[in-house]
GROMACS .gro file of C-alpha atoms in nm:
model
  391
    1MET     CA    1  -2.037  -0.088   3.330
    2ARG     CA    2  -1.800  -0.353   3.197
    3ILE     CA    3  -1.820  -0.556   3.519
    4LEU     CA    4  -2.198  -0.563   3.499
    5LYS     CA    5  -2.182  -0.662   3.133
    6MET     CA    6  -1.945  -0.948   3.215
    7PHE     CA    7  -2.182  -1.062   3.493
    8VAL     CA    8  -2.474  -1.064   3.251
    9ILE     CA    9  -2.278  -1.263   2.991
   10SER     CA   10  -2.167  -1.514   3.257
   11LEU     CA   11  -2.527  -1.549   3.376
   12VAL     CA   12  -2.643  -1.622   3.023
   13VAL     CA   13  -2.378  -1.890   2.982
   14MET     CA   14  -2.482  -2.050   3.313
   15VAL     CA   15  -2.850  -2.049   3.223
   16THR     CA   16  -2.774  -2.196   2.881
   17ALA     CA   17  -2.563  -2.471   3.033
   18VAL     CA   18  -2.834  -2.564   3.284
   19SER     CA   19  -3.117  -2.560   3.033
   20GLY     CA   20  -2.925  -2.748   2.767
   21SER     CA   21  -3.113  -2.546   2.509
   22ALA     CA   22  -2.817  -2.428   2.302
   23GLU     CA   23  -2.489  -2.557   2.169
   24THR     CA   24  -2.151  -2.416   2.270
   25PRO     CA   25  -2.091  -2.164   1.987
   26LEU     CA   26  -1.733  -2.259   1.905
   27HIS     CA   27  -1.823  -2.627   1.882
   28GLY     CA   28  -2.093  -2.586   1.623
   29GLY     CA   29  -2.416  -2.786   1.663
   30GLN     CA   30  -2.746  -2.790   1.482
   31HIS     CA   31  -2.809  -2.419   1.539
   32VAL     CA   32  -2.471  -2.305   1.409
   33GLU     CA   33  -2.523  -2.534   1.109
   34LYS     CA   34  -2.783  -2.281   0.996
   35VAL     CA   35  -2.494  -2.040   0.928
   36ASP     CA   36  -2.334  -2.311   0.710
   37GLN     CA   37  -2.659  -2.359   0.522
   38LEU     CA   38  -2.696  -1.987   0.465
   39LEU     CA   39  -2.348  -1.942   0.315
   40GLU     CA   40  -2.358  -2.266   0.120
   41SER     CA   41  -2.690  -2.163  -0.031
   42ALA     CA   42  -2.543  -1.826  -0.134
   43ILE     CA   43  -2.257  -2.012  -0.305
   44SER     CA   44  -2.482  -2.266  -0.478
   45HIS     CA   45  -2.708  -1.990  -0.610
   46GLY     CA   46  -2.411  -1.800  -0.756
   47LEU     CA   47  -2.444  -1.500  -0.528
   48VAL     CA   48  -2.088  -1.543  -0.399
   49THR     CA   49  -1.806  -1.786  -0.467
   50GLY     CA   50  -1.709  -1.786  -0.100
   51GLY     CA   51  -1.688  -1.586   0.216
   52VAL     CA   52  -1.568  -1.556   0.573
   53VAL     CA   53  -1.799  -1.506   0.871
   54LEU     CA   54  -1.694  -1.395   1.218
   55VAL     CA   55  -1.906  -1.322   1.523
   56GLY     CA   56  -1.749  -1.181   1.838
   57ASN     CA   57  -1.785  -0.970   2.149
   58HIS     CA   58  -1.562  -0.723   2.331
   59GLU     CA   59  -1.338  -1.006   2.454
   60GLY     CA   60  -1.280  -1.198   2.132
   61VAL     CA   61  -1.414  -1.439   1.872
   62LEU     CA   62  -1.727  -1.645   1.936
   63PHE     CA   63  -1.758  -1.803   1.592
   64GLU     CA   64  -1.564  -1.793   1.267
   65LYS     CA   65  -1.572  -2.003   0.955
   66VAL     CA   66  -1.450  -1.989   0.597
   67TYR     CA   67  -1.660  -2.096   0.299
   68GLY     CA   68  -1.573  -2.156  -0.066
   69ARG     CA   69  -1.321  -1.991  -0.295
   70GLY     CA   70  -1.230  -1.656  -0.440
   71LEU     CA   71  -1.334  -1.538  -0.786
   72GLY     CA   72  -1.164  -1.692  -1.088
   73GLY     CA   73  -1.325  -2.032  -1.138
   74LEU     CA   74  -1.219  -2.373  -1.017
   75ASP     CA   75  -0.852  -2.276  -1.030
   76SER     CA   76  -0.898  -1.999  -0.776
   77ALA     CA   77  -0.759  -2.050  -0.428
   78SER     CA   78  -0.976  -2.137  -0.131
   79LEU     CA   79  -1.044  -1.846   0.098
   80THR     CA   80  -0.881  -1.850   0.443
   81THR     CA   81  -0.891  -1.634   0.754
   82ASP     CA   82  -0.569  -1.476   0.621
   83THR     CA   83  -0.731  -1.369   0.292
   84LEU     CA   84  -0.739  -0.992   0.244
   85PHE     CA   85  -1.055  -0.832   0.109
   86ASP     CA   86  -1.132  -0.502  -0.060
   87ILE     CA   87  -1.391  -0.373   0.186
   88ALA     CA   88  -1.518  -0.088  -0.035
   89SER     CA   89  -1.742   0.152   0.159
   90LEU     CA   90  -1.645   0.005   0.494
   91THR     CA   91  -1.348   0.237   0.436
   92LYS     CA   92  -1.583   0.517   0.542
   93VAL     CA   93  -1.618   0.382   0.898
   94VAL     CA   94  -1.294   0.186   0.945
   95ALA     CA   95  -1.066   0.464   0.817
   96THR     CA   96  -1.218   0.803   0.740
   97THR     CA   97  -1.470   0.850   1.019
   98PRO     CA   98  -1.234   0.750   1.303
   99ALA     CA   99  -0.965   0.973   1.148
  100ILE     CA  100  -1.200   1.271   1.155
  101MET     CA  101  -1.303   1.189   1.512
  102LYS     CA  102  -0.939   1.164   1.619
  103LEU     CA  103  -0.857   1.502   1.468
  104ALA     CA  104  -1.163   1.649   1.642
  105GLU     CA  105  -1.055   1.487   1.969
  106GLU     CA  106  -0.716   1.656   1.927
  107ARG     CA  107  -0.897   1.985   1.856
  108LYS     CA  108  -0.734   2.017   1.517
  109LEU     CA  109  -1.078   2.053   1.361
  110SER     CA  110  -1.437   2.075   1.477
  111LEU     CA  111  -1.734   1.876   1.352
  112VAL     CA  112  -1.919   2.206   1.316
  113ASP     CA  113  -1.645   2.371   1.113
  114PRO     CA  114  -1.780   2.517   0.790
  115VAL     CA  115  -1.641   2.313   0.501
  116VAL     CA  116  -1.526   2.639   0.341
  117LYS     CA  117  -1.280   2.685   0.630
  118TRP     CA  118  -1.077   2.392   0.496
  119PHE     CA  119  -1.178   2.412   0.131
  120PRO     CA  120  -1.136   2.767   0.001
  121GLU     CA  121  -1.257   2.628  -0.332
  122PHE     CA  122  -1.609   2.647  -0.179
  123SER     CA  123  -1.584   3.022  -0.114
  124GLY     CA  124  -1.860   3.222  -0.282
  125LYS     CA  125  -2.042   2.908  -0.401
  126GLY     CA  126  -2.347   2.941  -0.174
  127LYS     CA  127  -2.238   2.665   0.062
  128ASP     CA  128  -2.129   2.866   0.365
  129ASP     CA  129  -2.368   2.669   0.588
  130LEU     CA  130  -2.223   2.332   0.486
  131LEU     CA  131  -2.051   2.173   0.787
  132VAL     CA  132  -1.812   1.881   0.834
  133LEU     CA  133  -2.099   1.720   1.025
  134ASN     CA  134  -2.314   1.724   0.711
  135LEU     CA  135  -2.051   1.534   0.515
  136LEU     CA  136  -2.032   1.268   0.788
  137THR     CA  137  -2.410   1.219   0.792
  138HIS     CA  138  -2.467   1.240   0.413
  139THR     CA  139  -2.690   1.545   0.467
  140SER     CA  140  -2.479   1.784   0.259
  141GLY     CA  141  -2.713   1.799  -0.038
  142LEU     CA  142  -2.429   1.682  -0.263
  143ASP     CA  143  -2.462   1.407  -0.522
  144ASP     CA  144  -2.195   1.197  -0.692
  145PHE     CA  145  -2.060   1.286  -1.035
  146PRO     CA  146  -1.781   1.160  -1.266
  147LEU     CA  147  -1.427   1.272  -1.186
  148SER     CA  148  -1.190   1.418  -1.442
  149ALA     CA  149  -0.922   1.182  -1.568
  150ASP     CA  150  -0.669   1.467  -1.580
  151ASN     CA  151  -0.686   1.579  -1.216
  152PRO     CA  152  -0.943   1.364  -1.034
  153ARG     CA  153  -0.872   1.497  -0.684
  154GLN     CA  154  -0.912   1.861  -0.777
  155SER     CA  155  -1.208   1.784  -1.001
  156ALA     CA  156  -1.381   1.618  -0.704
  157ILE     CA  157  -1.334   1.929  -0.491
  158GLU     CA  158  -1.423   2.180  -0.760
  159GLY     CA  159  -1.716   1.971  -0.885
  160ALA     CA  160  -1.860   1.955  -0.534
  161ALA     CA  161  -1.805   2.329  -0.488
  162GLN     CA  162  -1.982   2.415  -0.814
  163GLN     CA  163  -2.264   2.164  -0.775
  164ARG     CA  164  -2.615   2.289  -0.706
  165LEU     CA  165  -2.732   2.142  -0.374
  166LYS     CA  166  -3.026   1.902  -0.378
  167GLY     CA  167  -3.243   2.035  -0.096
  168GLU     CA  168  -3.165   2.228   0.218
  169ILE     CA  169  -2.841   2.138   0.397
  170GLY     CA  170  -2.909   1.908   0.692
  171SER     CA  171  -3.266   1.825   0.592
  172ARG     CA  172  -3.216   1.547   0.338
  173PHE     CA  173  -3.028   1.218   0.364
  174ARG     CA  174  -2.871   1.104   0.040
  175TYR     CA  175  -2.586   0.858   0.051
  176ALA     CA  176  -2.305   0.988  -0.171
  177ASP     CA  177  -1.937   0.897  -0.196
  178ILE     CA  178  -1.838   1.257  -0.264
  179ASN     CA  179  -1.901   1.339   0.103
  180PHE     CA  180  -1.626   1.099   0.208
  181ILE     CA  181  -1.396   1.184  -0.079
  182LEU     CA  182  -1.398   1.536   0.065
  183LEU     CA  183  -1.348   1.403   0.420
  184GLY     CA  184  -1.048   1.197   0.308
  185GLU     CA  185  -0.896   1.510   0.159
  186LEU     CA  186  -0.984   1.697   0.479
  187VAL     CA  187  -0.773   1.450   0.680
  188ARG     CA  188  -0.480   1.528   0.451
  189ARG     CA  189  -0.525   1.904   0.474
  190VAL     CA  190  -0.559   1.906   0.852
  191SER     CA  191  -0.297   1.645   0.945
  192GLY     CA  192  -0.043   1.714   0.671
  193VAL     CA  193  -0.023   1.346   0.574
  194GLY     CA  194  -0.235   1.124   0.353
  195LEU     CA  195  -0.533   0.935   0.493
  196ASN     CA  196  -0.344   0.607   0.447
  197GLU     CA  197  -0.050   0.727   0.657
  198TYR     CA  198  -0.268   0.885   0.923
  199VAL     CA  199  -0.484   0.579   0.994
  200ALA     CA  200  -0.186   0.343   0.981
  201ASP     CA  201  -0.007   0.550   1.244
  202ARG     CA  202  -0.303   0.632   1.471
  203PHE     CA  203  -0.514   0.316   1.444
  204TYR     CA  204  -0.387   0.010   1.260
  205GLY     CA  205  -0.036   0.004   1.405
  206PRO     CA  206  -0.143   0.054   1.768
  207LEU     CA  207  -0.430  -0.194   1.730
  208GLY     CA  208  -0.211  -0.464   1.579
  209MET     CA  209  -0.410  -0.459   1.251
  210ARG     CA  210  -0.109  -0.560   1.044
  211ASP     CA  211  -0.307  -0.662   0.736
  212THR     CA  212  -0.509  -0.342   0.706
  213GLY     CA  213  -0.424  -0.058   0.471
  214PHE     CA  214  -0.455   0.099   0.130
  215LYS     CA  215  -0.263  -0.009  -0.182
  216PRO     CA  216  -0.142  -0.357  -0.076
  217ASP     CA  217   0.223  -0.425  -0.152
  218PRO     CA  218   0.307  -0.727  -0.375
  219ALA     CA  219   0.337  -0.963  -0.077
  220LYS     CA  220  -0.011  -0.870   0.042
  221ALA     CA  221  -0.164  -0.838  -0.305
  222ILE     CA  222  -0.124  -1.211  -0.370
  223ARG     CA  223  -0.325  -1.276  -0.053
  224CYS     CA  224  -0.614  -1.058  -0.173
  225ALA     CA  225  -0.944  -1.202  -0.289
  226ALA     CA  226  -1.012  -1.079  -0.639
  227THR     CA  227  -1.301  -0.851  -0.729
  228ARG     CA  228  -1.456  -0.793  -1.068
  229GLY     CA  229  -1.413  -0.449  -1.224
  230SER     CA  230  -1.666  -0.261  -1.434
  231ASP     CA  231  -1.510  -0.401  -1.752
  232ASN     CA  232  -1.540  -0.754  -1.609
  233GLN     CA  233  -1.168  -0.791  -1.547
  234LEU     CA  234  -1.045  -0.949  -1.226
  235LEU     CA  235  -0.871  -0.709  -0.990
  236GLN     CA  236  -0.640  -0.852  -0.726
  237GLY     CA  237  -0.485  -0.607  -0.482
  238GLN     CA  238  -0.639  -0.315  -0.672
  239VAL     CA  239  -0.945  -0.135  -0.543
  240GLN     CA  240  -1.263  -0.225  -0.728
  241ASP     CA  241  -1.418   0.121  -0.705
  242TYR     CA  242  -1.326   0.319  -1.018
  243PRO     CA  243  -1.317   0.670  -0.864
  244ALA     CA  244  -1.095   0.532  -0.585
  245ARG     CA  245  -0.860   0.393  -0.852
  246GLN     CA  246  -0.863   0.734  -1.021
  247LEU     CA  247  -0.762   0.887  -0.687
  248GLY     CA  248  -0.457   0.661  -0.669
  249GLY     CA  249  -0.607   0.388  -0.451
  250VAL     CA  250  -0.634   0.608  -0.140
  251ALA     CA  251  -0.973   0.773  -0.093
  252GLY     CA  252  -1.208   0.852   0.190
  253HIS     CA  253  -1.493   0.647   0.049
  254ALA     CA  254  -1.320   0.325  -0.065
  255GLY     CA  255  -0.982   0.161  -0.109
  256LEU     CA  256  -0.913  -0.013   0.223
  257PHE     CA  257  -0.805  -0.379   0.231
  258THR     CA  258  -0.817  -0.592   0.544
  259SER     CA  259  -0.861  -0.940   0.690
  260ILE     CA  260  -1.141  -1.085   0.901
  261HIS     CA  261  -0.925  -1.090   1.215
  262ASP     CA  262  -0.818  -0.728   1.173
  263LEU     CA  263  -1.179  -0.619   1.136
  264ALA     CA  264  -1.264  -0.816   1.447
  265ARG     CA  265  -0.997  -0.622   1.638
  266PHE     CA  266  -1.146  -0.297   1.515
  267CYS     CA  267  -1.497  -0.401   1.622
  268ARG     CA  268  -1.367  -0.507   1.964
  269MET     CA  269  -1.203  -0.166   2.001
  270ILE     CA  270  -1.540  -0.003   1.936
  271LEU     CA  271  -1.713  -0.228   2.190
  272ASN     CA  272  -1.437  -0.146   2.439
  273ASP     CA  273  -1.512   0.226   2.398
  274GLY     CA  274  -1.200   0.312   2.198
  275GLU     CA  275  -0.948   0.083   2.366
  276LEU     CA  276  -0.807  -0.265   2.296
  277ASP     CA  277  -0.545  -0.461   2.489
  278SER     CA  278  -0.475  -0.157   2.709
  279VAL     CA  279  -0.407   0.061   2.402
  280ARG     CA  280  -0.645   0.355   2.359
  281VAL     CA  281  -0.690   0.495   2.008
  282LEU     CA  282  -1.011   0.694   2.059
  283SER     CA  283  -1.172   0.849   2.363
  284GLU     CA  284  -1.491   0.694   2.495
  285ARG     CA  285  -1.664   1.022   2.414
  286ALA     CA  286  -1.553   1.006   2.049
  287VAL     CA  287  -1.687   0.650   2.013
  288ARG     CA  288  -2.021   0.753   2.162
  289GLN     CA  289  -2.035   1.058   1.938
  290MET     CA  290  -1.982   0.847   1.628
  291THR     CA  291  -2.245   0.590   1.706
  292VAL     CA  292  -2.550   0.778   1.832
  293PRO     CA  293  -2.809   0.927   1.594
  294TYR     CA  294  -2.718   1.265   1.447
  295PHE     CA  295  -2.982   1.264   1.179
  296SER     CA  296  -3.331   1.124   1.192
  297ARG     CA  297  -3.607   1.153   0.936
  298GLY     CA  298  -3.924   1.046   1.108
  299GLY     CA  299  -3.751   0.738   1.242
  300GLY     CA  300  -3.727   0.593   0.891
  301VAL     CA  301  -3.367   0.704   0.848
  302MET     CA  302  -3.122   0.733   1.136
  303ARG     CA  303  -2.751   0.797   1.084
  304GLY     CA  304  -2.460   0.837   1.317
  305LEU     CA  305  -2.134   1.001   1.215
  306GLY     CA  306  -2.035   0.784   0.923
  307TRP     CA  307  -2.222   0.488   1.072
  308ASP     CA  308  -2.561   0.361   0.962
  309ILE     CA  309  -2.821   0.298   1.233
  310ALA     CA  310  -3.152   0.260   1.050
  311SER     CA  311  -3.192   0.331   0.680
  312PRO     CA  312  -3.246   0.153   0.347
  313PHE     CA  313  -2.881   0.036   0.385
  314SER     CA  314  -2.935  -0.138   0.720
  315SER     CA  315  -2.984  -0.497   0.603
  316PRO     CA  316  -2.694  -0.625   0.821
  317LYS     CA  317  -2.891  -0.527   1.131
  318GLY     CA  318  -3.124  -0.822   1.079
  319ASN     CA  319  -3.374  -0.902   1.352
  320GLY     CA  320  -3.249  -0.938   1.706
  321PHE     CA  321  -2.992  -0.664   1.750
  322SER     CA  322  -3.094  -0.366   1.959
  323ARG     CA  323  -3.192  -0.017   1.855
  324TYR     CA  324  -2.852   0.096   1.980
  325SER     CA  325  -2.671  -0.109   1.716
  326PHE     CA  326  -2.493   0.032   1.410
  327GLY     CA  327  -2.285  -0.078   1.114
  328HIS     CA  328  -2.210  -0.035   0.746
  329THR     CA  329  -2.197  -0.221   0.416
  330GLY     CA  330  -1.946  -0.244   0.133
  331TYR     CA  331  -2.039  -0.287  -0.235
  332SER     CA  332  -1.776  -0.557  -0.284
  333GLY     CA  333  -1.970  -0.790  -0.054
  334SER     CA  334  -1.865  -0.686   0.296
  335SER     CA  335  -2.054  -0.569   0.602
  336ILE     CA  336  -2.018  -0.522   0.976
  337TRP     CA  337  -2.280  -0.469   1.243
  338ILE     CA  338  -2.203  -0.390   1.606
  339ASP     CA  339  -2.439  -0.394   1.902
  340PRO     CA  340  -2.296  -0.253   2.228
  341ALA     CA  341  -2.620  -0.333   2.414
  342THR     CA  342  -2.581  -0.707   2.353
  343ASP     CA  343  -2.200  -0.703   2.331
  344THR     CA  344  -2.202  -0.860   1.985
  345PHE     CA  345  -2.065  -0.790   1.639
  346VAL     CA  346  -2.087  -0.978   1.312
  347VAL     CA  347  -1.852  -0.942   1.013
  348LEU     CA  348  -1.917  -1.077   0.664
  349LEU     CA  349  -1.652  -1.067   0.390
  350THR     CA  350  -1.734  -1.233   0.058
  351SER     CA  351  -1.621  -1.279  -0.299
  352ARG     CA  352  -1.935  -1.136  -0.453
  353VAL     CA  353  -2.041  -1.251  -0.797
  354GLU     CA  354  -2.387  -1.116  -0.868
  355TYR     CA  355  -2.425  -0.741  -0.817
  356ALA     CA  356  -2.766  -0.711  -0.981
  357LYS     CA  357  -2.929  -0.925  -0.712
  358THR     CA  358  -2.927  -0.655  -0.446
  359LYS     CA  359  -3.232  -0.786  -0.261
  360GLU     CA  360  -3.088  -1.137  -0.241
  361PHE     CA  361  -2.756  -1.011  -0.111
  362ASN     CA  362  -2.925  -0.789   0.146
  363ARG     CA  363  -3.127  -1.090   0.256
  364LEU     CA  364  -2.802  -1.284   0.308
  365ARG     CA  365  -2.667  -1.003   0.529
  366SER     CA  366  -2.992  -0.977   0.723
  367GLU     CA  367  -3.035  -1.349   0.782
  368LEU     CA  368  -2.674  -1.385   0.894
  369SER     CA  369  -2.715  -1.111   1.154
  370THR     CA  370  -3.048  -1.254   1.267
  371LEU     CA  371  -2.877  -1.589   1.324
  372ALA     CA  372  -2.581  -1.425   1.497
  373ALA     CA  373  -2.812  -1.236   1.731
  374SER     CA  374  -3.013  -1.547   1.817
  375LEU     CA  375  -2.706  -1.764   1.873
  376PHE     CA  376  -2.455  -1.534   2.039
  377ALA     CA  377  -2.611  -1.210   2.164
  378VAL     CA  378  -2.707  -1.147   2.525
  379PRO     CA  379  -3.089  -1.179   2.548
  380PRO     CA  380  -3.263  -0.841   2.508
  381GLU     CA  381  -3.416  -0.841   2.858
  382LEU     CA  382  -3.069  -0.880   3.011
  383ALA     CA  383  -2.904  -0.654   2.755
  384GLY     CA  384  -3.137  -0.380   2.876
  385MET     CA  385  -2.967  -0.403   3.215
  386THR     CA  386  -2.630  -0.327   3.058
  387ARG     CA  387  -2.765  -0.033   2.860
  388ASP     CA  388  -2.935   0.117   3.165
  389ALA     CA  389  -2.603   0.095   3.348
  390ASP     CA  390  -2.441   0.306   3.075
  391GLU     CA  391  -2.691   0.585   3.098
   0.00000   0.00000   0.00000
């Protein structure tokens, strides 16, 4: 499979060189300048103060560039490739989902375990049919609600247990953080250590993701791009999401900080079927399980385990990536999209300013991925060869 994919990529490079129809990606050119124009326009229109873009494949980086500054006005520091970002809901797929998959791979839990098996608080609450799988796919019927200031963790569990379900379990997709708050707690209950410790030991350490983790220490906090809290204060090295702050900065739905290069390593691991630099952190089967559709509603909504495939949240897919692609977004201004069929991924990390302009920000994500697909992805007709070889 990998040999064939490498042959296809080499063939594309040869054809491009002969035709002279495209620039070498790492050396810029008029086509890559469109990425510059896109980010500079977002900055000039006040959507972001800056950002970092990286496009890569299973082997490494194809394109990366830094734009603008962090939040805080003219005195704020320029962003760099070493800047750490609060990646918000990307925590769900860069921490929590792989942790659950690893525990399932080790047979310490099952994706079809009833939630009540691990949360006795759910006993007798009419949720016996609720499975771990439903939490991963946002088909639990649960909705978000405020957490208690006194005991936020227990209030999250008890509130979910007491809540009346919205629709039949497994029949309705509704994106809700509470699903992953419960999954983060599930990692702790099954493994005996916190989510932060588990993913550091099983994923970030082995993968060489030295800048990735929860609750940055003072040395890392000063490298963090600031975000703006709900009361308009700047937060540097503190998670933007208020419930995640209530939960002590470690939660299944938000709280992870990372750099562009660390995220690139994670995406390369996914494209390499769970392995990077001869270090395996997930089985090939676990990666495939995560990233194929587990829920579909008439084709309009398709979700993997944790991962988005096609839904109202799929703006980073753009136009050009295959139907086998998947990704996720983060409220703070981050997104990743990965396409194994074309051996391409794109990462966007930004210092987001304007949160009310959702459509404009989604357009930025979509147009970036469309450009990335047109500039760097293996052409669809050849990518089909690689996918057929997998199946």
